[in-house]
CSV table of C-alpha atoms and ligand atoms in Angstrom, one decimal:
chain,number,residue,atom,x,y,z
A,601,MET,CA,-6.3,63.5,26.3
A,602,ASN,CA,-5.4,64.0,22.6
A,603,PHE,CA,-2.0,64.9,21.5
A,604,GLN,CA,-1.3,66.8,18.3
A,605,GLU,CA,0.3,64.9,15.4
A,606,GLY,CA,4.0,64.8,15.8
A,607,GLN,CA,4.0,65.6,19.5
A,608,PRO,CA,5.5,62.8,21.7
A,609,ASP,CA,3.2,61.2,24.3
A,610,PRO,CA,4.5,62.5,27.7
A,611,LYS,CA,3.6,59.2,29.5
A,612,ARG,CA,5.6,57.1,27.0
A,613,CYS,CA,8.5,59.6,27.2
A,614,LYS,CA,8.5,59.3,31.0
A,615,ILE,CA,8.7,55.5,30.8
A,616,GLN,CA,11.5,55.7,28.2
A,617,ASP,CA,13.4,58.2,30.3
A,618,GLU,CA,13.1,55.9,33.4
A,619,LEU,CA,14.2,52.9,31.4
A,620,SER,CA,17.3,54.6,29.9
A,621,GLU,CA,18.1,56.0,33.4
A,622,LYS,CA,18.0,52.5,34.8
A,623,THR,CA,20.2,51.1,31.9
A,624,GLU,CA,22.7,54.0,32.6
A,625,LEU,CA,22.8,53.1,36.3
A,626,VAL,CA,23.3,49.4,35.5
A,627,ARG,CA,26.2,50.3,33.1
A,628,LEU,CA,27.7,52.6,35.7
A,629,ALA,CA,27.5,49.9,38.4
A,630,THR,CA,29.1,47.4,36.0
A,631,ARG,CA,31.9,49.8,35.2
A,632,LEU,CA,32.5,50.6,38.9
A,633,GLY,CA,32.5,46.9,39.7
A,634,GLY,CA,35.3,46.4,37.2
A,635,ILE,CA,37.3,49.2,38.8
A,636,LEU,CA,36.7,48.3,42.4
A,637,CYS,CA,37.2,44.5,42.2
A,638,CYS,CA,40.1,42.6,43.8
A,639,ALA,CA,43.1,42.6,41.6
A,640,VAL,CA,43.8,38.9,42.5
A,641,CYS,CA,40.4,37.1,42.3
A,642,LEU,CA,38.6,39.8,40.4
A,643,ASP,CA,35.5,39.5,42.7
A,644,LEU,CA,34.0,42.5,44.4
A,645,PRO,CA,35.2,42.4,48.0
A,646,SER,CA,32.3,41.9,50.5
A,647,SER,CA,34.3,43.0,53.6
A,648,ALA,CA,37.7,44.6,54.2
A,649,VAL,CA,39.6,45.9,51.1
A,650,PHE,CA,43.4,46.2,51.3
A,651,GLN,CA,45.8,47.9,48.9
A,652,CYS,CA,49.5,47.8,48.1
A,653,PRO,CA,51.6,51.0,48.4
A,654,ASN,CA,50.7,51.7,44.7
A,655,GLY,CA,47.0,51.4,45.3
A,656,HIS,CA,46.2,48.0,43.8
A,657,LEU,CA,43.2,46.6,45.6
A,658,MET,CA,42.9,43.2,47.2
A,659,CYS,CA,40.0,41.5,49.0
A,660,GLY,CA,40.6,40.3,52.6
A,661,ALA,CA,40.7,36.7,51.6
A,662,CYS,CA,43.3,37.2,48.8
A,663,PHE,CA,45.4,39.5,51.1
A,664,THR,CA,45.6,37.0,53.9
A,665,HIS,CA,46.3,34.2,51.3
A,666,LEU,CA,49.3,36.2,49.9
A,667,MET,CA,50.6,36.7,53.4
A,668,ALA,CA,50.2,33.0,54.3
A,669,ASP,CA,51.9,32.0,51.1
A,670,ALA,CA,54.8,34.3,51.9
A,671,CYS,CA,55.1,32.8,55.4
A,672,LEU,CA,55.1,29.2,54.0
A,673,ARG,CA,57.8,30.0,51.5
A,674,ASP,CA,59.7,32.2,53.9
A,675,GLU,CA,59.6,35.0,51.4
A,676,THR,CA,58.4,38.6,51.4
A,677,ALA,CA,54.8,39.1,50.3
A,678,MET,CA,54.5,41.1,47.1
A,679,CYS,CA,51.6,42.8,45.2
A,680,PRO,CA,50.8,40.4,42.3
A,681,ASN,CA,50.3,43.5,40.1
A,682,CYS,CA,53.3,45.7,40.7
A,683,ARG,CA,55.6,43.4,42.8
A,684,THR,CA,55.9,46.0,45.5
A,685,LYS,CA,56.4,44.6,49.0
A,686,ILE,CA,53.3,44.4,51.2
A,687,SER,CA,53.3,43.4,54.8
A,688,THR,CA,50.9,42.6,57.7
A,689,ASP,CA,52.8,45.1,59.9
A,690,LEU,CA,51.1,48.0,58.1
A,691,PRO,CA,48.3,46.6,56.1
A,692,THR,CA,46.6,49.5,54.3
A,693,ARG,CA,42.9,49.4,54.1
A,694,ASN,CA,40.9,51.4,51.7
A,695,LEU,CA,37.7,52.6,53.5
A,696,ALA,CA,36.6,54.7,50.6
A,697,VAL,CA,36.6,51.7,48.3
A,698,GLU,CA,34.8,49.6,50.9
A,699,LYS,CA,32.0,52.2,51.2
A,700,ALA,CA,31.8,52.7,47.4
A,701,ILE,CA,31.4,48.9,47.0
A,702,GLY,CA,28.7,49.0,49.7
A,703,GLU,CA,26.6,51.3,47.5
A,704,LEU,CA,26.7,49.1,44.4
A,705,PRO,CA,23.5,47.1,43.9
A,706,THR,CA,23.2,43.4,44.2
A,707,SER,CA,20.2,41.0,44.2
A,708,CYS,CA,18.8,39.3,47.3
A,709,ARG,CA,19.5,35.6,46.9
A,710,TYR,CA,16.0,34.7,48.1
A,711,CYS,CA,13.6,37.2,46.5
A,712,GLY,CA,15.8,38.6,43.8
A,713,ASP,CA,15.1,42.2,44.8
A,714,GLU,CA,17.9,44.7,44.2
A,715,GLN,CA,19.6,46.1,47.3
A,716,PRO,CA,22.7,48.1,48.1
A,717,ARG,CA,25.5,45.7,49.0
A,718,HIS,CA,25.9,47.2,52.5
A,719,SER,CA,22.3,46.3,53.4
A,720,VAL,CA,21.6,43.1,51.5
A,721,HIS,CA,22.7,40.9,54.4
A,722,HIS,CA,20.2,42.7,56.8
A,723,HIS,CA,17.5,42.4,54.1
A,724,ALA,CA,18.2,38.7,53.6
A,725,THR,CA,18.2,37.8,57.3
A,726,VAL,CA,15.6,40.2,58.7
A,727,ASP,CA,13.4,41.9,56.1
A,728,CYS,CA,13.1,39.5,53.2
A,729,LEU,CA,9.7,37.9,53.0
A,730,GLN,CA,11.1,34.9,51.2
A,731,ARG,CA,14.0,34.2,53.6
A,732,PRO,CA,14.3,30.5,54.4
A,733,GLU,CA,13.7,30.9,58.2
A,734,LEU,CA,10.2,32.0,57.3
A,735,LEU,CA,9.6,29.0,55.1
A,736,ILE,CA,11.4,26.2,56.8
A,737,CYS,CA,9.6,23.2,57.9
A,738,SER,CA,6.0,23.8,58.1
A,739,ILE,CA,4.8,20.2,58.6
A,740,SER,CA,1.3,19.0,57.9
A,741,ASP,CA,0.0,15.6,58.6
A,742,LEU,CA,-2.5,14.8,55.8
A,743,HIS,CA,-5.4,12.5,55.7
A,744,LEU,CA,-6.4,11.8,52.1
A,745,ARG,CA,-9.9,10.4,51.7
A,746,ALA,CA,-10.6,7.8,49.1
A,747,CYS,CA,-13.1,8.9,46.4
A,748,HIS,CA,-14.1,7.7,43.0
A,749,THR,CA,-14.5,9.9,39.9
A,750,GLU,CA,-17.9,10.0,38.2
A,751,ASP,CA,-16.4,8.9,34.8
A,752,PHE,CA,-17.8,5.9,32.9
A,753,ILE,CA,-14.8,4.0,34.2
A,754,GLN,CA,-14.7,5.1,37.8
A,755,LYS,CA,-11.2,5.9,39.0
A,756,LEU,CA,-10.0,5.8,42.5
A,757,PHE,CA,-8.4,9.0,43.8
A,758,HIS,CA,-7.6,10.5,47.2
A,759,GLU,CA,-7.7,14.0,48.4
A,760,THR,CA,-7.2,16.1,51.5
A,761,GLY,CA,-9.3,18.9,52.8
A,762,ARG,CA,-7.7,22.4,52.6
A,763,PHE,CA,-4.8,22.9,54.9
A,764,SER,CA,-2.6,26.0,55.7
A,765,ALA,CA,1.1,26.4,55.1
A,766,HIS,CA,3.3,29.4,54.2
A,767,SER,CA,0.3,31.8,54.5
A,768,HIS,CA,-1.8,30.0,51.9
A,769,GLN,CA,-4.3,27.2,51.7
A,770,TRP,CA,-3.4,24.0,49.9
A,771,MET,CA,-4.8,20.6,48.9
A,772,VAL,CA,-3.1,17.4,48.0
A,773,ARG,CA,-4.6,14.8,45.6
A,774,THR,CA,-3.3,11.5,44.5
A,775,ARG,CA,-4.1,9.3,41.4
A,776,ILE,CA,-3.4,5.7,40.7
A,777,ASN,CA,-1.8,4.9,37.3
A,778,ASN,CA,-2.6,8.4,36.3
A,779,GLU,CA,-1.9,8.0,32.6
A,780,GLN,CA,-4.1,4.8,32.2
A,781,LYS,CA,-7.7,4.8,31.2
A,782,ASP,CA,-8.6,1.9,33.5
A,783,PRO,CA,-6.0,1.3,36.2
A,784,THR,CA,-7.9,-1.9,37.3
A,785,GLN,CA,-6.6,-3.6,34.1
A,786,SER,CA,-3.0,-3.3,35.2
A,787,VAL,CA,-1.1,-5.3,37.8
A,788,ASP,CA,1.6,-2.7,37.9
A,789,ARG,CA,0.5,0.2,40.2
A,790,HIS,CA,2.0,3.5,41.0
A,791,ILE,CA,0.6,6.6,42.8
A,792,SER,CA,1.2,10.1,41.7
A,793,PHE,CA,0.4,13.2,43.7
A,794,GLN,CA,-0.3,16.8,43.1
A,795,LEU,CA,-0.1,19.9,45.3
A,796,ALA,CA,-2.7,22.6,44.5
A,797,LEU,CA,-2.8,26.2,45.7
A,798,LYS,CA,-6.3,27.0,46.8
A,799,THR,CA,-5.9,30.8,47.5
A,800,LYS,CA,-5.4,33.7,45.1
A,801,THR,CA,-1.9,35.1,45.1
A,802,SER,CA,-0.6,38.5,44.1
A,803,SER,CA,2.8,37.2,43.0
A,804,SER,CA,4.1,33.7,42.2
A,805,VAL,CA,4.7,31.4,45.1
A,806,LYS,CA,7.8,29.2,44.6
A,807,ILE,CA,7.6,26.3,46.9
A,808,HIS,CA,9.9,23.4,47.6
A,809,PHE,CA,8.1,20.5,49.3
A,810,VAL,CA,8.7,16.9,50.4
A,811,MET,CA,6.1,14.2,50.8
A,812,VAL,CA,6.9,11.5,53.4
A,813,HIS,CA,5.0,8.7,55.1
A,814,GLY,CA,2.6,9.6,57.9
A,815,PRO,CA,3.5,9.0,61.5
A,816,TYR,CA,3.7,5.3,62.7
A,817,SER,CA,3.5,4.1,59.1
A,818,GLU,CA,5.7,1.2,58.1
A,819,ILE,CA,5.8,2.5,54.5
A,820,GLN,CA,9.2,4.0,53.6
A,821,MET,CA,9.5,6.9,51.3
A,822,LYS,CA,12.5,8.6,49.7
A,823,PRO,CA,12.7,12.3,50.9
A,824,LEU,CA,12.7,13.8,47.4
A,825,VAL,CA,12.3,17.6,47.2
A,826,PHE,CA,9.8,18.8,44.6
A,827,MET,CA,9.5,22.3,43.4
A,828,HIS,CA,6.8,24.3,41.7
A,829,ASP,CA,6.1,28.0,41.0
A,830,PHE,CA,2.4,28.5,41.8
A,831,THR,CA,0.5,31.3,40.2
A,832,ASN,CA,-3.2,32.1,39.7
A,833,GLU,CA,-2.9,30.8,36.2
A,834,GLU,CA,-1.0,27.7,37.2
A,835,PRO,CA,-2.2,26.8,40.7
A,836,GLU,CA,-1.4,23.1,40.5
A,837,SER,CA,1.9,21.3,40.5
A,838,PRO,CA,2.5,18.6,37.9
A,839,TRP,CA,1.6,15.1,38.9
A,840,ASN,CA,4.7,13.9,40.7
A,841,PRO,CA,5.5,10.2,41.4
A,842,MET,CA,4.9,9.2,45.0
A,843,PRO,CA,8.5,8.5,46.1
A,844,LEU,CA,7.9,5.1,47.6
A,845,LYS,CA,11.1,3.2,48.5
A,846,ASP,CA,9.5,-0.1,47.6
A,847,PRO,CA,7.0,0.2,44.7
A,848,ALA,CA,5.0,-2.8,46.1
A,849,ASP,CA,4.0,-0.5,49.1
A,850,CYS,CA,1.6,1.1,46.7
A,851,ASN,CA,-0.9,-1.7,47.4
A,852,LYS,CA,-0.4,-1.2,51.1
A,853,LEU,CA,-1.3,2.4,50.8
A,854,LEU,CA,-4.3,1.6,48.6
A,855,MET,CA,-5.7,-1.0,51.1
A,856,ALA,CA,-6.4,1.7,53.6
A,857,ARG,CA,-9.5,3.9,53.1
A,858,THR,CA,-7.5,6.9,54.1
A,859,LEU,CA,-3.9,7.7,53.0
A,860,LYS,CA,-1.8,9.1,55.8
A,861,LEU,CA,1.0,11.2,54.5
A,862,ARG,CA,3.2,13.9,56.0
A,863,TYR,CA,3.8,17.0,53.9
A,864,ILE,CA,6.8,19.2,54.6
A,865,HIS,CA,6.9,22.7,53.2
A,866,LEU,CA,10.6,23.8,52.9
B,1487,ZN,ZN1,40.3,38.6,46.0
B,1488,ZN,ZN1,50.5,46.9,43.5
B,1489,ZN,ZN1,14.9,39.3,49.6
């Protein structure tokens, strides 16, 4: 479609309108957050909201803290803003403020999606596709076959077949003295490993993982947690050092034709 000179492109106008509407909403939410926050800790209350007779707001935690302080000192609790007496006999809740806070947006701590505060807990514990219960502890026992590269100086490496975890297919590879041209020339040996995503993904897959020794192995490994954000453009983690407790165990691992490792997807 052609637009006459000087006439705005309706598509671009629509995007700009949506953007400025979003910015306005964010500004409004920030302003409301400043008004509805607890007068003591300045946080937005996440449960009950109390108020002094003059309407100064306090979150449940600050309110009970003030009450406990007053008991400890054998004094009357007072609103820190206006010094009016407050008491547990007739604590005044402000339901309208509680509901208004519930409508303000907040981000899910797992997936980052914006949700109204009143439903973010339900989202994070039931609906969120990245909530930890879904991801916790998928354990795969890996057998890495020894192979040699076809380079002029053949290099030993190990790799698994594909395995499934967290709804994707993965592979693990190891290299010996990765940064050296010819590892046979060095007495010092170290193994590094890489996790590779083998399936396409529509969004990035952020994974925390741990590599430990295989079952019945006498080799001890430090349970270090590694992290990588896998995307179609970057489907391989960096080469991480194999976290052996005793570096000399590297030779024990290399003696075997097959490396047995246990991979834990967090
Ligand atoms: Zn507070
Ligand atoms: Zn007050
Ligand atoms: Zn979420």
